[in-house]
PDB file of C-alpha atoms in Angstrom:
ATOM      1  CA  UNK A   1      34.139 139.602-270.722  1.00  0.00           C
ATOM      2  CA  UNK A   2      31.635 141.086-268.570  1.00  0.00           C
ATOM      3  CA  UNK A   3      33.414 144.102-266.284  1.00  0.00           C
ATOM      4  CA  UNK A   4      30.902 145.888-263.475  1.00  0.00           C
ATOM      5  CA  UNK A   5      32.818 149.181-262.071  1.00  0.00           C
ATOM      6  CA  UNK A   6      31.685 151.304-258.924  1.00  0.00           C
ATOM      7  CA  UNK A   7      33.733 154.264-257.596  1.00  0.00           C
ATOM      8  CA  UNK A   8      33.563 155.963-254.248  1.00  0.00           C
ATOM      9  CA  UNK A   9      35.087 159.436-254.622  1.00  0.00           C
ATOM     10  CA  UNK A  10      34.934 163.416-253.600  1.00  0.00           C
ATOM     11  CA  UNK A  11      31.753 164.671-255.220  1.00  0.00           C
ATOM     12  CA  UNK A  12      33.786 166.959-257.172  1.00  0.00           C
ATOM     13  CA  UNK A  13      35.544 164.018-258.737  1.00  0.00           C
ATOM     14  CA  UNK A  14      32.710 161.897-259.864  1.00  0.00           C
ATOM     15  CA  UNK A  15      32.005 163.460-263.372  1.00  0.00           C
ATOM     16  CA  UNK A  16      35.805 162.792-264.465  1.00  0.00           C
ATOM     17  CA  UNK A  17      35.019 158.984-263.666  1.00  0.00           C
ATOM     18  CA  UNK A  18      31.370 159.554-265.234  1.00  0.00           C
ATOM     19  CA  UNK A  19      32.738 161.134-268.708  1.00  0.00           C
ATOM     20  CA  UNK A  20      35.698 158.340-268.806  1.00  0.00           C
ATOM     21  CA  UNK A  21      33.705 155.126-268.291  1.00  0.00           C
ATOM     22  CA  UNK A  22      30.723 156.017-270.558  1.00  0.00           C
ATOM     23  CA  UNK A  23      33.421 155.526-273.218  1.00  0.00           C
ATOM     24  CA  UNK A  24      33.326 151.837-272.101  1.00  0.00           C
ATOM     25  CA  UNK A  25      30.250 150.466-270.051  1.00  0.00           C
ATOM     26  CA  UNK A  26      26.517 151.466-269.623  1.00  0.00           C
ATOM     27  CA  UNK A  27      26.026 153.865-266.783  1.00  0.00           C
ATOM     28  CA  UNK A  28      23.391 151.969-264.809  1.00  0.00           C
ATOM     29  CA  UNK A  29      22.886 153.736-261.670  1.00  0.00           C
ATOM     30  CA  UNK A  30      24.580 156.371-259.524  1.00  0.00           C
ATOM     31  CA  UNK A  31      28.005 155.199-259.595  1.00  0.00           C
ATOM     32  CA  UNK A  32      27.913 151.678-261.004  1.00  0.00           C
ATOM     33  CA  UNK A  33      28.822 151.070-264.239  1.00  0.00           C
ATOM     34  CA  UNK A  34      28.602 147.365-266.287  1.00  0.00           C
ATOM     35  CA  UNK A  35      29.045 145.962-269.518  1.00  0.00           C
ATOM     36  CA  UNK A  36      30.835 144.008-272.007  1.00  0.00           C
ATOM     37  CA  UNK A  37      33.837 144.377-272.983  1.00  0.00           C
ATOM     38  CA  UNK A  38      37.084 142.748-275.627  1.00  0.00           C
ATOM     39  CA  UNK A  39      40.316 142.388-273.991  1.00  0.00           C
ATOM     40  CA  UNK A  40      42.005 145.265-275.868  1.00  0.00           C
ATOM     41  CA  UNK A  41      38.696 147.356-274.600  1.00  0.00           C
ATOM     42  CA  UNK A  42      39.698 146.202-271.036  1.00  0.00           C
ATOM     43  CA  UNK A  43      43.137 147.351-271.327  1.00  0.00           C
ATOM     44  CA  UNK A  44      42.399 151.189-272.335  1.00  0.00           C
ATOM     45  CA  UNK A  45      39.454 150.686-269.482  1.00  0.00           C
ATOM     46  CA  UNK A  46      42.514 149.618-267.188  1.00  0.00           C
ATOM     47  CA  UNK A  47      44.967 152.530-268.382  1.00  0.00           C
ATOM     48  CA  UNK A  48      41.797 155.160-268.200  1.00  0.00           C
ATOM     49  CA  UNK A  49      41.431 154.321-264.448  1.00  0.00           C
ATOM     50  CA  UNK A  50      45.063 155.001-263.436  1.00  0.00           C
ATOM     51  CA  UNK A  51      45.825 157.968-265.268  1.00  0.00           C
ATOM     52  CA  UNK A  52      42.446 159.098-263.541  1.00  0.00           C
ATOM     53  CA  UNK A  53      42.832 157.889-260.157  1.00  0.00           C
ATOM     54  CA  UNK A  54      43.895 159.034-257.064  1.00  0.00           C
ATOM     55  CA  UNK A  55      45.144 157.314-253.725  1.00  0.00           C
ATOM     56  CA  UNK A  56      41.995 158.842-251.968  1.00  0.00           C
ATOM     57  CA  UNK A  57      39.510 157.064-254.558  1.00  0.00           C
ATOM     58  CA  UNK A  58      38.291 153.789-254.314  1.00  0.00           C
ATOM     59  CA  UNK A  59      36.883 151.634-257.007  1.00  0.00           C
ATOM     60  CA  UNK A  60      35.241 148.235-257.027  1.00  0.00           C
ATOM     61  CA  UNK A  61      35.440 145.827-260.027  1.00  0.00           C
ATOM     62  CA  UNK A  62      33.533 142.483-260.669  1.00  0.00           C
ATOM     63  CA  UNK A  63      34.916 140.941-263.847  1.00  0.00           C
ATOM     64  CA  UNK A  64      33.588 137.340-265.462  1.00  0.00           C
ATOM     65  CA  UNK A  65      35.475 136.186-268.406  1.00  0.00           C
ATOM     66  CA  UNK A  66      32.255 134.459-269.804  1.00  0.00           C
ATOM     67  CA  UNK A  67      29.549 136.558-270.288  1.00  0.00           C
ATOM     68  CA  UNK A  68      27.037 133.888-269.944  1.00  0.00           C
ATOM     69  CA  UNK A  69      27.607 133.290-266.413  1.00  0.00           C
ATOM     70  CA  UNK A  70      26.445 136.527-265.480  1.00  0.00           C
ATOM     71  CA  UNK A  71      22.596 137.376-265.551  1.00  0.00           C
ATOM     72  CA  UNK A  72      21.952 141.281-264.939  1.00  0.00           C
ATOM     73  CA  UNK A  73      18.667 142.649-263.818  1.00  0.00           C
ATOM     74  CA  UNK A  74      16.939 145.622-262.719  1.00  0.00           C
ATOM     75  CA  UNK A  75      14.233 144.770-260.499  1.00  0.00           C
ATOM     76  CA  UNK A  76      11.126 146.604-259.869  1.00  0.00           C
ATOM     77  CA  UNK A  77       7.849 146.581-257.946  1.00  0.00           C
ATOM     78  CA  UNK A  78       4.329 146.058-259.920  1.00  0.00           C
ATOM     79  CA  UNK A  79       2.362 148.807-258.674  1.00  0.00           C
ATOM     80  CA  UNK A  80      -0.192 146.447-259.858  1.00  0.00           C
ATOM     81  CA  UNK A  81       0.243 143.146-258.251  1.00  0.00           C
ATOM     82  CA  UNK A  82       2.764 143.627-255.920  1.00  0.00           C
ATOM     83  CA  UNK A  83       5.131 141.183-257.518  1.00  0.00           C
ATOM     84  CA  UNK A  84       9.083 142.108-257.324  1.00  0.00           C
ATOM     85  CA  UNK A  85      10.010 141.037-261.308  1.00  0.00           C
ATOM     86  CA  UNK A  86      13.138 140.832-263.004  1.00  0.00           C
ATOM     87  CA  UNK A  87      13.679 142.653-266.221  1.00  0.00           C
ATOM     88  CA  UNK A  88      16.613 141.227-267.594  1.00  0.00           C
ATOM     89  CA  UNK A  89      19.302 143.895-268.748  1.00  0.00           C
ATOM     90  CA  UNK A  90      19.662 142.533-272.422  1.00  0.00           C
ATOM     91  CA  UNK A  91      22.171 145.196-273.819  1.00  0.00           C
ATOM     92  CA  UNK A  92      25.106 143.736-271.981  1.00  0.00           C
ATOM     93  CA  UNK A  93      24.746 140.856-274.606  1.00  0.00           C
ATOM     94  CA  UNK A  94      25.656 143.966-277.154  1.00  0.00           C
ATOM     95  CA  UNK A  95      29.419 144.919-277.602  1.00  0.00           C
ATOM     96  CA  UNK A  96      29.700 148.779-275.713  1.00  0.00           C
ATOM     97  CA  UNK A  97      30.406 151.185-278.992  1.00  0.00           C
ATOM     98  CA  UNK A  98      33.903 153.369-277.804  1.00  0.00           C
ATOM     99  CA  UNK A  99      33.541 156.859-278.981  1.00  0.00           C
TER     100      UNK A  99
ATOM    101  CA  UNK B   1      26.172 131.713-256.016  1.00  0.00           C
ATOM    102  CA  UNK B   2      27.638 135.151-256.473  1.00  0.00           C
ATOM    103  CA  UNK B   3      25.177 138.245-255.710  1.00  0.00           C
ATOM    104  CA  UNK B   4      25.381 141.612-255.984  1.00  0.00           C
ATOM    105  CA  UNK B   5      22.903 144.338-255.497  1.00  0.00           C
ATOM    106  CA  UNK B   6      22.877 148.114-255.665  1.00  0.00           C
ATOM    107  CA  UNK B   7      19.915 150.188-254.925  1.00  0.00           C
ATOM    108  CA  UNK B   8      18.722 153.549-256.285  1.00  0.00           C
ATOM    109  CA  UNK B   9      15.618 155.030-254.036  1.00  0.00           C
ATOM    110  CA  UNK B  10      14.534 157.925-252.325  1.00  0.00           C
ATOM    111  CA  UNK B  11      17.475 159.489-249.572  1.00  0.00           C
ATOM    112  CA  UNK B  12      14.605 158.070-246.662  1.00  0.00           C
ATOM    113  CA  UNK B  13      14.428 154.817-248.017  1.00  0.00           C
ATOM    114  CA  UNK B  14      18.625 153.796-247.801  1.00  0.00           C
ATOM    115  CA  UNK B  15      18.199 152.763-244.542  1.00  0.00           C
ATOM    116  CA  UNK B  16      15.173 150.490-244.799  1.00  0.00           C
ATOM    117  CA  UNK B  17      17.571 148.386-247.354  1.00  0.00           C
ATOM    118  CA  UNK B  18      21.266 149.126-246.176  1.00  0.00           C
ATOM    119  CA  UNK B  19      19.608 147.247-242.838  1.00  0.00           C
ATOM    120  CA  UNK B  20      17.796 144.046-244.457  1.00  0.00           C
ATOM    121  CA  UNK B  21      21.290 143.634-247.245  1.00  0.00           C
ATOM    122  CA  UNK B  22      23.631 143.784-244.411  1.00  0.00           C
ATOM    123  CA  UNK B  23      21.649 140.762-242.982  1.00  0.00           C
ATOM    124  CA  UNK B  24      22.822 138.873-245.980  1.00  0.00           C
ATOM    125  CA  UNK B  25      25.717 140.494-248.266  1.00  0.00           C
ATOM    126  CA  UNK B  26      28.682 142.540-247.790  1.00  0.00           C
ATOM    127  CA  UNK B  27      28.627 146.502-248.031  1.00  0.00           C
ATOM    128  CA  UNK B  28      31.028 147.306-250.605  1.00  0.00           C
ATOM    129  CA  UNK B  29      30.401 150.956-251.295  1.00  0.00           C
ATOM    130  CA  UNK B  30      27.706 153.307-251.104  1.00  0.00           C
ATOM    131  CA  UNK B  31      24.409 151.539-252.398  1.00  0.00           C
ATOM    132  CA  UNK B  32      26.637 148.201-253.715  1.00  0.00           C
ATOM    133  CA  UNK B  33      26.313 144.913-252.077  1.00  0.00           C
ATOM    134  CA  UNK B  34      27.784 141.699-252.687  1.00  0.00           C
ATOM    135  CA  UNK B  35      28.448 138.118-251.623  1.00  0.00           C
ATOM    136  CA  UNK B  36      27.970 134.613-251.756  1.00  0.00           C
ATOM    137  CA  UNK B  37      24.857 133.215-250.896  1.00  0.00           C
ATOM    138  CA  UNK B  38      23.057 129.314-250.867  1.00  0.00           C
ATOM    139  CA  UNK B  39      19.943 128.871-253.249  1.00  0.00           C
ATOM    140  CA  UNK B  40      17.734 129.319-249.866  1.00  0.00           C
ATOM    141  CA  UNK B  41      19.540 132.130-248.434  1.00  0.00           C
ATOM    142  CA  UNK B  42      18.783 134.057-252.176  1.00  0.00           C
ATOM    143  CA  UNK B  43      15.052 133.349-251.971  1.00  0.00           C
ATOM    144  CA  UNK B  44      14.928 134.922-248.559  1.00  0.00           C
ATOM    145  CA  UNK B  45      16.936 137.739-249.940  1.00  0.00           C
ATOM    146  CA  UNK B  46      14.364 138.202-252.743  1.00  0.00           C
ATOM    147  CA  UNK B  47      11.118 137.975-250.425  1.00  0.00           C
ATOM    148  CA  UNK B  48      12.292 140.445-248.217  1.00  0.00           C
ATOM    149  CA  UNK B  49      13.056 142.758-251.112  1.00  0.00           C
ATOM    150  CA  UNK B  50       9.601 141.915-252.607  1.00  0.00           C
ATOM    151  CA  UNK B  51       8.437 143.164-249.155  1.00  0.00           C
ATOM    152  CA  UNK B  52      10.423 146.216-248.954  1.00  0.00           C
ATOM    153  CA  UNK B  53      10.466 147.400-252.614  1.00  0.00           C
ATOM    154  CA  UNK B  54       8.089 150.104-253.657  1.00  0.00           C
ATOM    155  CA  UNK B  55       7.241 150.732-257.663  1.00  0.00           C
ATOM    156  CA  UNK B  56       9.492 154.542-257.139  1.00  0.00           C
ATOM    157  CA  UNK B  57      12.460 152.114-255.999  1.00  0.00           C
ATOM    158  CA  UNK B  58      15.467 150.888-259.264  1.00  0.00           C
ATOM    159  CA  UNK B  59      17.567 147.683-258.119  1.00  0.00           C
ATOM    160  CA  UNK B  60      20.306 146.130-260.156  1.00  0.00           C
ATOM    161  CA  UNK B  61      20.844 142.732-259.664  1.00  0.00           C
ATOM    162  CA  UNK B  62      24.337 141.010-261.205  1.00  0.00           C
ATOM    163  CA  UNK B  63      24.138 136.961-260.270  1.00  0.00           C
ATOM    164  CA  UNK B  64      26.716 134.131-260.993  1.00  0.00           C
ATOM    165  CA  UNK B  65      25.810 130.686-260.351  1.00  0.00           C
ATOM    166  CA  UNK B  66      29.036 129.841-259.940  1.00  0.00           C
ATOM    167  CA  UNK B  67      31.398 131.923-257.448  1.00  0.00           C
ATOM    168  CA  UNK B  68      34.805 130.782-259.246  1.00  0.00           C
ATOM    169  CA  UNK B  69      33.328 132.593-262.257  1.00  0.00           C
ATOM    170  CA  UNK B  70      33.547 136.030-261.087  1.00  0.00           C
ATOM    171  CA  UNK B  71      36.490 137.725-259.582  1.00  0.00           C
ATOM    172  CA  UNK B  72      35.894 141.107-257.230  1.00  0.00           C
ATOM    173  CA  UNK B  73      38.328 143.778-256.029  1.00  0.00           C
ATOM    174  CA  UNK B  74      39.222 146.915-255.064  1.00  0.00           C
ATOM    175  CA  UNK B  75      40.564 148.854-256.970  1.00  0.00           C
ATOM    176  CA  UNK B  76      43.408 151.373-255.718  1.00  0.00           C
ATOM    177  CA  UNK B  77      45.634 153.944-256.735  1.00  0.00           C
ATOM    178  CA  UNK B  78      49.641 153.139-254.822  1.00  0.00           C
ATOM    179  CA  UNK B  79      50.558 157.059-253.647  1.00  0.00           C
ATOM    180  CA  UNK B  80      54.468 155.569-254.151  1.00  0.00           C
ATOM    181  CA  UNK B  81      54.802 154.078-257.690  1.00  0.00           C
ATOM    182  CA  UNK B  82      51.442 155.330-259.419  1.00  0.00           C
ATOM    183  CA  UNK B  83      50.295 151.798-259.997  1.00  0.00           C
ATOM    184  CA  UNK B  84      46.718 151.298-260.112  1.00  0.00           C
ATOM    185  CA  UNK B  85      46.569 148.190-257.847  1.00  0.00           C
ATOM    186  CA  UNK B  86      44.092 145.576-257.812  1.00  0.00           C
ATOM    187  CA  UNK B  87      42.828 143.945-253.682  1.00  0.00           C
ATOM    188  CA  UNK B  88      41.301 140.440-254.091  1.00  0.00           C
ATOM    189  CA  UNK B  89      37.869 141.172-252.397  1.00  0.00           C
ATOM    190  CA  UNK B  90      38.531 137.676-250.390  1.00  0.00           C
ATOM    191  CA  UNK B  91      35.313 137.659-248.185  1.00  0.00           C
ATOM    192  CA  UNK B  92      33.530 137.059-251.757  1.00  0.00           C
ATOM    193  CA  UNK B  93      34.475 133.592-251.090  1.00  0.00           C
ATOM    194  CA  UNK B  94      33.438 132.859-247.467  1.00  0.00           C
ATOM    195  CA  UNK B  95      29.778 132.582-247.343  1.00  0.00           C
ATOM    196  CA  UNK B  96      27.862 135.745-245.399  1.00  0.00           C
ATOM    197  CA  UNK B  97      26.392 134.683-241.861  1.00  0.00           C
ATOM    198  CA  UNK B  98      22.823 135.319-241.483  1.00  0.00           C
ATOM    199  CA  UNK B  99      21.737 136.813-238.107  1.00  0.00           C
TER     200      UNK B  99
END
């Protein structure tokens, strides 16, 4: 399954979420993190999240049980011709290695 | 289909692009947007971003064809039993009003 996490939370608070979820997804901007996970994978994500949370955090989470109906992009400009283009994020086809 | 965006530009260029997403997805958190959007509402969302992106600018772009595939919530911590709760993200499935 394909899980997307973002987290809203005191600055002083961000690394603890940072440290966990690179254990799990891809960090692939500021505080949004994506990827693929297993079910069991999913679970310890799960379990992470509320030892670490707090009632003052909040945390958003997109999940899609088939990771083929999910197309992830980063898009940038072309200095060159102006075009926005897609550049397909390819390594959420890979399983995320848990350390 | 299911959108969601989240930006990653200079601190003088969040406003430019917290304005034009409003006009067509939801503001979850910080630099995340999401919704639902028609075929013709997404090319207008991707011309406009063609027209505001510059080559400094990164934007993430997670798409679903299909809405049912994807399901989005908040995630929250209960301050009385611990739990770490999950809050349907309902407006996912109304579609956003243009103005």
């Amino acid at each position: 399954m394909f899980i997307l996490i973002a987290y809203d939370v005191q600055a002083d608070r961000t690394e603890v979420y940072k440290k966990f979820l690179l254990r799990f997804l891809t960090h692939e901007q500021n505080s949004v993190f994506a990827g693929d996970l297993t079910e069991s994978e999913y679970r310890k994500l799960r379990a992470g999240l509320s030892r670490i949370a707090i009632p003052e955090d909040r945390i958003l989470q997109f999940k899609a049980r088939n990771r083929h109906n999910i197309q992830a992009a980063t898009l940038a400009k072309n200095a060159g011709n102006g075009a926005l283009e897609d550049h397909a994020l390819l390594h959420h086809s890979m399983n995320s290695t848990i350390v």
